[in-house]
Amino acid sequence: YSPLFLRPRGRGAGGYKDIAEGVYFGCCVAIGAHATAMMPLYAVKPNDSGITIDFYEKGKVEFDGFGVEIETNYPADGNVKITVVSTPKVEKTVKLRVPYYSENTALSVCGESVSVEGRGYVNICRKWRAGDAIELMLDMNPRVLHPVGMEEKPETKNFLAVMYKVIQGTNTKDI
């Protein structure tokens, strides 16, 4: 296998990703500097009826007249405030990613609690006004993770990972 050619792994195993018509990247995106440069392509992006926020970072973004400002110290803490700064007079959807590690997520829109079931995405569809605020509180409590699918293997009986916020550390000794 060579990262310079789209074979034999190619398109099927993560060695190829379309960015735009005629523009793509290969497996070299795994290099940290390149992956960091790609962040703006997937952190916040337009969806069919508004915006999708996949990564919580302080800043402002606008698509088709719908703009939001994000205030957060994430990942230092799980508090994220999203304020609508501009909006057309039609319903728009704000789609928020709820990370897999956030077991107890709290969400409010304009001060009213919104139910969050599980992880994945929460869709908030409404006619927004400038100044409307979304407050997302992600669960950043530490947890211990054990190997999945290797419970029967004696050599992995003491393997574990301690996950605190979005940072993980591993240890093969009993704690």
PDB file of C-alpha atoms in Angstrom:
ATOM      1  CA  TYR A   1       0.000   0.000   0.000  1.00  0.00           C
ATOM      2  CA  SER A   2       1.200   3.511  -0.777  1.00  0.00           C
ATOM      3  CA  PRO A   3      -0.592   6.699   0.303  1.00  0.00           C
ATOM      4  CA  LEU A   4       0.324   8.108  -3.100  1.00  0.00           C
ATOM      5  CA  PHE A   5      -2.026   5.767  -4.963  1.00  0.00           C
ATOM      6  CA  LEU A   6      -5.759   5.069  -4.551  1.00  0.00           C
ATOM      7  CA  ARG A   7      -5.290   1.322  -4.504  1.00  0.00           C
ATOM      8  CA  PRO A   8      -5.759  -1.293  -3.030  1.00  0.00           C
ATOM      9  CA  ARG A   9      -7.177   0.354   0.131  1.00  0.00           C
ATOM     10  CA  GLY A  10      -8.199   3.443  -1.759  1.00  0.00           C
ATOM     11  CA  ARG A  11     -11.718   4.708  -1.329  1.00  0.00           C
ATOM     12  CA  GLY A  12     -12.938   1.853   0.839  1.00  0.00           C
ATOM     13  CA  ALA A  13     -10.736   2.114   3.921  1.00  0.00           C
ATOM     14  CA  GLY A  14     -10.466   5.800   4.634  1.00  0.00           C
ATOM     15  CA  GLY A  15      -7.733   6.468   2.116  1.00  0.00           C
ATOM     16  CA  TYR A  16      -9.942   8.852   0.138  1.00  0.00           C
ATOM     17  CA  LYS A  17     -12.322  11.681   1.064  1.00  0.00           C
ATOM     18  CA  ASP A  18     -14.137  14.007  -1.316  1.00  0.00           C
ATOM     19  CA  ILE A  19     -14.030  17.645  -0.236  1.00  0.00           C
ATOM     20  CA  ALA A  20     -15.541  19.291  -3.314  1.00  0.00           C
ATOM     21  CA  GLU A  21     -15.891  18.541  -7.009  1.00  0.00           C
ATOM     22  CA  GLY A  22     -12.487  17.295  -8.117  1.00  0.00           C
ATOM     23  CA  VAL A  23     -10.858  17.967  -4.736  1.00  0.00           C
ATOM     24  CA  TYR A  24     -10.045  15.205  -2.260  1.00  0.00           C
ATOM     25  CA  PHE A  25      -7.493  14.097   0.299  1.00  0.00           C
ATOM     26  CA  GLY A  26      -5.930  10.740   1.044  1.00  0.00           C
ATOM     27  CA  CYS A  27      -4.771   9.002   4.189  1.00  0.00           C
ATOM     28  CA  CYS A  28      -2.160  11.658   4.903  1.00  0.00           C
ATOM     29  CA  VAL A  29      -4.914  13.665   6.576  1.00  0.00           C
ATOM     30  CA  ALA A  30      -4.074  11.608   9.654  1.00  0.00           C
ATOM     31  CA  ILE A  31      -1.032  13.821  10.054  1.00  0.00           C
ATOM     32  CA  GLY A  32      -1.945  16.225  12.861  1.00  0.00           C
ATOM     33  CA  ALA A  33      -1.164  19.488  11.067  1.00  0.00           C
ATOM     34  CA  HIS A  34      -3.243  18.539   8.048  1.00  0.00           C
ATOM     35  CA  ALA A  35      -6.163  17.333  10.176  1.00  0.00           C
ATOM     36  CA  THR A  36      -6.081  20.575  12.166  1.00  0.00           C
ATOM     37  CA  ALA A  37      -6.214  22.573   8.949  1.00  0.00           C
ATOM     38  CA  MET A  38      -9.316  20.598   7.904  1.00  0.00           C
ATOM     39  CA  MET A  39     -11.222  21.527  11.098  1.00  0.00           C
ATOM     40  CA  PRO A  40     -13.113  24.476   9.561  1.00  0.00           C
ATOM     41  CA  LEU A  41     -14.644  22.118   6.966  1.00  0.00           C
ATOM     42  CA  TYR A  42     -16.500  20.098   9.571  1.00  0.00           C
ATOM     43  CA  ALA A  43     -16.665  22.103  12.824  1.00  0.00           C
ATOM     44  CA  VAL A  44     -19.737  24.119  11.796  1.00  0.00           C
ATOM     45  CA  LYS A  45     -21.447  23.594   8.473  1.00  0.00           C
ATOM     46  CA  PRO A  46     -24.726  24.390   6.746  1.00  0.00           C
ATOM     47  CA  ASN A  47     -27.460  21.764   6.626  1.00  0.00           C
ATOM     48  CA  ASP A  48     -30.661  21.692   4.548  1.00  0.00           C
ATOM     49  CA  SER A  49     -32.488  24.037   6.904  1.00  0.00           C
ATOM     50  CA  GLY A  50     -29.888  25.799   9.062  1.00  0.00           C
ATOM     51  CA  ILE A  51     -26.554  24.842  10.616  1.00  0.00           C
ATOM     52  CA  THR A  52     -24.907  21.807  12.163  1.00  0.00           C
ATOM     53  CA  ILE A  53     -22.395  22.323  14.973  1.00  0.00           C
ATOM     54  CA  ASP A  54     -20.069  19.341  15.358  1.00  0.00           C
ATOM     55  CA  PHE A  55     -17.219  20.941  17.277  1.00  0.00           C
ATOM     56  CA  TYR A  56     -17.617  23.595  19.962  1.00  0.00           C
ATOM     57  CA  GLU A  57     -15.113  26.391  19.540  1.00  0.00           C
ATOM     58  CA  LYS A  58     -15.410  30.088  20.361  1.00  0.00           C
ATOM     59  CA  GLY A  59     -16.311  32.163  17.295  1.00  0.00           C
ATOM     60  CA  LYS A  60     -18.957  33.435  14.873  1.00  0.00           C
ATOM     61  CA  VAL A  61     -20.340  31.830  11.729  1.00  0.00           C
ATOM     62  CA  GLU A  62     -23.030  32.704   9.179  1.00  0.00           C
ATOM     63  CA  PHE A  63     -24.654  30.700   6.385  1.00  0.00           C
ATOM     64  CA  ASP A  64     -27.414  32.097   4.149  1.00  0.00           C
ATOM     65  CA  GLY A  65     -28.188  34.970   6.512  1.00  0.00           C
ATOM     66  CA  PHE A  66     -28.381  32.742   9.608  1.00  0.00           C
ATOM     67  CA  GLY A  67     -25.571  33.620  11.998  1.00  0.00           C
ATOM     68  CA  VAL A  68     -24.577  32.448  15.457  1.00  0.00           C
ATOM     69  CA  GLU A  69     -21.901  33.290  17.990  1.00  0.00           C
ATOM     70  CA  ILE A  70     -20.449  30.469  20.071  1.00  0.00           C
ATOM     71  CA  GLU A  71     -19.015  31.184  23.521  1.00  0.00           C
ATOM     72  CA  THR A  72     -17.232  28.352  25.313  1.00  0.00           C
ATOM     73  CA  ASN A  73     -14.095  27.128  27.059  1.00  0.00           C
ATOM     74  CA  TYR A  74     -14.668  23.638  25.673  1.00  0.00           C
ATOM     75  CA  PRO A  75     -12.990  21.220  26.198  1.00  0.00           C
ATOM     76  CA  ALA A  76     -11.810  22.748  29.504  1.00  0.00           C
ATOM     77  CA  ASP A  77     -15.470  22.629  30.586  1.00  0.00           C
ATOM     78  CA  GLY A  78     -18.708  21.488  28.989  1.00  0.00           C
ATOM     79  CA  ASN A  79     -20.582  24.795  28.973  1.00  0.00           C
ATOM     80  CA  VAL A  80     -21.459  26.088  25.514  1.00  0.00           C
ATOM     81  CA  LYS A  81     -23.573  29.183  24.793  1.00  0.00           C
ATOM     82  CA  ILE A  82     -24.793  29.756  21.241  1.00  0.00           C
ATOM     83  CA  THR A  83     -26.434  33.108  20.508  1.00  0.00           C
ATOM     84  CA  VAL A  84     -28.311  33.866  17.296  1.00  0.00           C
ATOM     85  CA  VAL A  85     -26.899  37.088  15.829  1.00  0.00           C
ATOM     86  CA  SER A  86     -28.757  37.207  12.495  1.00  0.00           C
ATOM     87  CA  THR A  87     -31.627  35.250  11.011  1.00  0.00           C
ATOM     88  CA  PRO A  88     -34.070  35.321   8.118  1.00  0.00           C
ATOM     89  CA  LYS A  89     -37.765  35.304   9.074  1.00  0.00           C
ATOM     90  CA  VAL A  90     -38.222  31.591   8.403  1.00  0.00           C
ATOM     91  CA  GLU A  91     -37.741  28.470  10.503  1.00  0.00           C
ATOM     92  CA  LYS A  92     -34.154  27.328  10.793  1.00  0.00           C
ATOM     93  CA  THR A  93     -32.692  24.225  12.398  1.00  0.00           C
ATOM     94  CA  VAL A  94     -29.700  24.227  14.707  1.00  0.00           C
ATOM     95  CA  LYS A  95     -28.321  20.704  14.871  1.00  0.00           C
ATOM     96  CA  LEU A  96     -26.025  20.119  17.861  1.00  0.00           C
ATOM     97  CA  ARG A  97     -23.690  17.157  18.300  1.00  0.00           C
ATOM     98  CA  VAL A  98     -23.922  15.464  21.680  1.00  0.00           C
ATOM     99  CA  PRO A  99     -20.576  13.648  22.111  1.00  0.00           C
ATOM    100  CA  TYR A 100     -20.522   9.968  23.085  1.00  0.00           C
ATOM    101  CA  TYR A 101     -18.903  10.730  26.461  1.00  0.00           C
ATOM    102  CA  SER A 102     -21.663  13.132  27.595  1.00  0.00           C
ATOM    103  CA  GLU A 103     -23.905  10.828  29.593  1.00  0.00           C
ATOM    104  CA  ASN A 104     -25.936  13.580  31.306  1.00  0.00           C
ATOM    105  CA  THR A 105     -26.435  16.454  28.880  1.00  0.00           C
ATOM    106  CA  ALA A 106     -28.545  19.510  29.700  1.00  0.00           C
ATOM    107  CA  LEU A 107     -29.930  21.876  27.061  1.00  0.00           C
ATOM    108  CA  SER A 108     -32.030  25.023  27.156  1.00  0.00           C
ATOM    109  CA  VAL A 109     -33.331  27.354  24.468  1.00  0.00           C
ATOM    110  CA  CYS A 110     -34.191  30.899  25.552  1.00  0.00           C
ATOM    111  CA  GLY A 111     -34.172  29.705  29.174  1.00  0.00           C
ATOM    112  CA  GLU A 112     -36.575  26.775  28.595  1.00  0.00           C
ATOM    113  CA  SER A 113     -35.307  23.251  29.168  1.00  0.00           C
ATOM    114  CA  VAL A 114     -35.160  20.952  26.138  1.00  0.00           C
ATOM    115  CA  SER A 115     -35.081  17.162  26.454  1.00  0.00           C
ATOM    116  CA  VAL A 116     -31.882  15.446  25.307  1.00  0.00           C
ATOM    117  CA  GLU A 117     -32.232  11.723  24.740  1.00  0.00           C
ATOM    118  CA  GLY A 118     -29.021   9.788  24.321  1.00  0.00           C
ATOM    119  CA  ARG A 119     -26.116  10.893  22.229  1.00  0.00           C
ATOM    120  CA  GLY A 120     -25.727  11.838  18.597  1.00  0.00           C
ATOM    121  CA  TYR A 121     -27.558  14.964  17.478  1.00  0.00           C
ATOM    122  CA  VAL A 122     -30.269  17.221  18.848  1.00  0.00           C
ATOM    123  CA  ASN A 123     -32.294  19.221  16.324  1.00  0.00           C
ATOM    124  CA  ILE A 124     -33.801  22.541  17.392  1.00  0.00           C
ATOM    125  CA  CYS A 125     -36.138  23.896  14.742  1.00  0.00           C
ATOM    126  CA  ARG A 126     -37.941  27.222  15.186  1.00  0.00           C
ATOM    127  CA  LYS A 127     -38.250  30.782  13.980  1.00  0.00           C
ATOM    128  CA  TRP A 128     -35.242  32.361  15.599  1.00  0.00           C
ATOM    129  CA  ARG A 129     -34.747  35.986  16.597  1.00  0.00           C
ATOM    130  CA  ALA A 130     -31.491  37.822  17.069  1.00  0.00           C
ATOM    131  CA  GLY A 131     -30.498  37.385  20.728  1.00  0.00           C
ATOM    132  CA  ASP A 132     -32.072  33.931  21.144  1.00  0.00           C
ATOM    133  CA  ALA A 133     -29.698  31.768  23.168  1.00  0.00           C
ATOM    134  CA  ILE A 134     -29.007  28.059  23.326  1.00  0.00           C
ATOM    135  CA  GLU A 135     -27.170  26.774  26.384  1.00  0.00           C
ATOM    136  CA  LEU A 136     -25.626  23.328  26.192  1.00  0.00           C
ATOM    137  CA  MET A 137     -24.053  21.682  29.233  1.00  0.00           C
ATOM    138  CA  LEU A 138     -22.029  18.596  28.344  1.00  0.00           C
ATOM    139  CA  ASP A 139     -21.182  16.000  30.991  1.00  0.00           C
ATOM    140  CA  MET A 140     -17.407  16.129  31.439  1.00  0.00           C
ATOM    141  CA  ASN A 141     -17.175  13.784  34.466  1.00  0.00           C
ATOM    142  CA  PRO A 142     -14.353  11.234  34.474  1.00  0.00           C
ATOM    143  CA  ARG A 143     -15.150   7.613  33.707  1.00  0.00           C
ATOM    144  CA  VAL A 144     -13.306   4.307  33.425  1.00  0.00           C
ATOM    145  CA  LEU A 145     -13.514   2.428  30.132  1.00  0.00           C
ATOM    146  CA  HIS A 146     -12.752  -1.277  29.735  1.00  0.00           C
ATOM    147  CA  PRO A 147     -11.860  -3.107  26.508  1.00  0.00           C
ATOM    148  CA  VAL A 148     -14.846  -4.264  24.486  1.00  0.00           C
ATOM    149  CA  GLY A 149     -14.745  -7.694  22.889  1.00  0.00           C
ATOM    150  CA  MET A 150     -11.600  -8.773  24.744  1.00  0.00           C
ATOM    151  CA  GLU A 151     -13.058  -9.612  28.166  1.00  0.00           C
ATOM    152  CA  GLU A 152     -12.148 -13.308  27.811  1.00  0.00           C
ATOM    153  CA  LYS A 153      -8.460 -12.674  27.122  1.00  0.00           C
ATOM    154  CA  PRO A 154      -6.312 -12.941  30.281  1.00  0.00           C
ATOM    155  CA  GLU A 155      -3.712 -10.511  28.926  1.00  0.00           C
ATOM    156  CA  THR A 156      -6.318  -7.711  28.830  1.00  0.00           C
ATOM    157  CA  LYS A 157      -7.932  -8.269  32.242  1.00  0.00           C
ATOM    158  CA  ASN A 158      -6.121  -5.245  33.720  1.00  0.00           C
ATOM    159  CA  PHE A 159      -6.441  -2.973  30.681  1.00  0.00           C
ATOM    160  CA  LEU A 160      -8.467   0.169  31.164  1.00  0.00           C
ATOM    161  CA  ALA A 161      -8.669   3.756  30.056  1.00  0.00           C
ATOM    162  CA  VAL A 162      -9.522   6.702  32.252  1.00  0.00           C
ATOM    163  CA  MET A 163     -11.382   9.342  30.311  1.00  0.00           C
ATOM    164  CA  TYR A 164     -11.605  12.816  31.751  1.00  0.00           C
ATOM    165  CA  LYS A 165     -13.380  15.348  29.580  1.00  0.00           C
ATOM    166  CA  VAL A 166     -12.191  14.544  26.075  1.00  0.00           C
ATOM    167  CA  ILE A 167      -8.690  13.548  27.160  1.00  0.00           C
ATOM    168  CA  GLN A 168      -7.897   9.891  27.701  1.00  0.00           C
ATOM    169  CA  GLY A 169      -5.108   8.211  29.590  1.00  0.00           C
ATOM    170  CA  THR A 170      -4.411   4.492  29.693  1.00  0.00           C
ATOM    171  CA  ASN A 171      -2.883   2.173  32.231  1.00  0.00           C
ATOM    172  CA  THR A 172      -2.321  -1.580  32.211  1.00  0.00           C
ATOM    173  CA  LYS A 173      -1.950  -1.848  35.988  1.00  0.00           C
ATOM    174  CA  ASP A 174      -4.653  -2.195  38.604  1.00  0.00           C
ATOM    175  CA  ILE A 175      -5.678   1.160  40.036  1.00  0.00           C
TER     176      ILE A 175
END
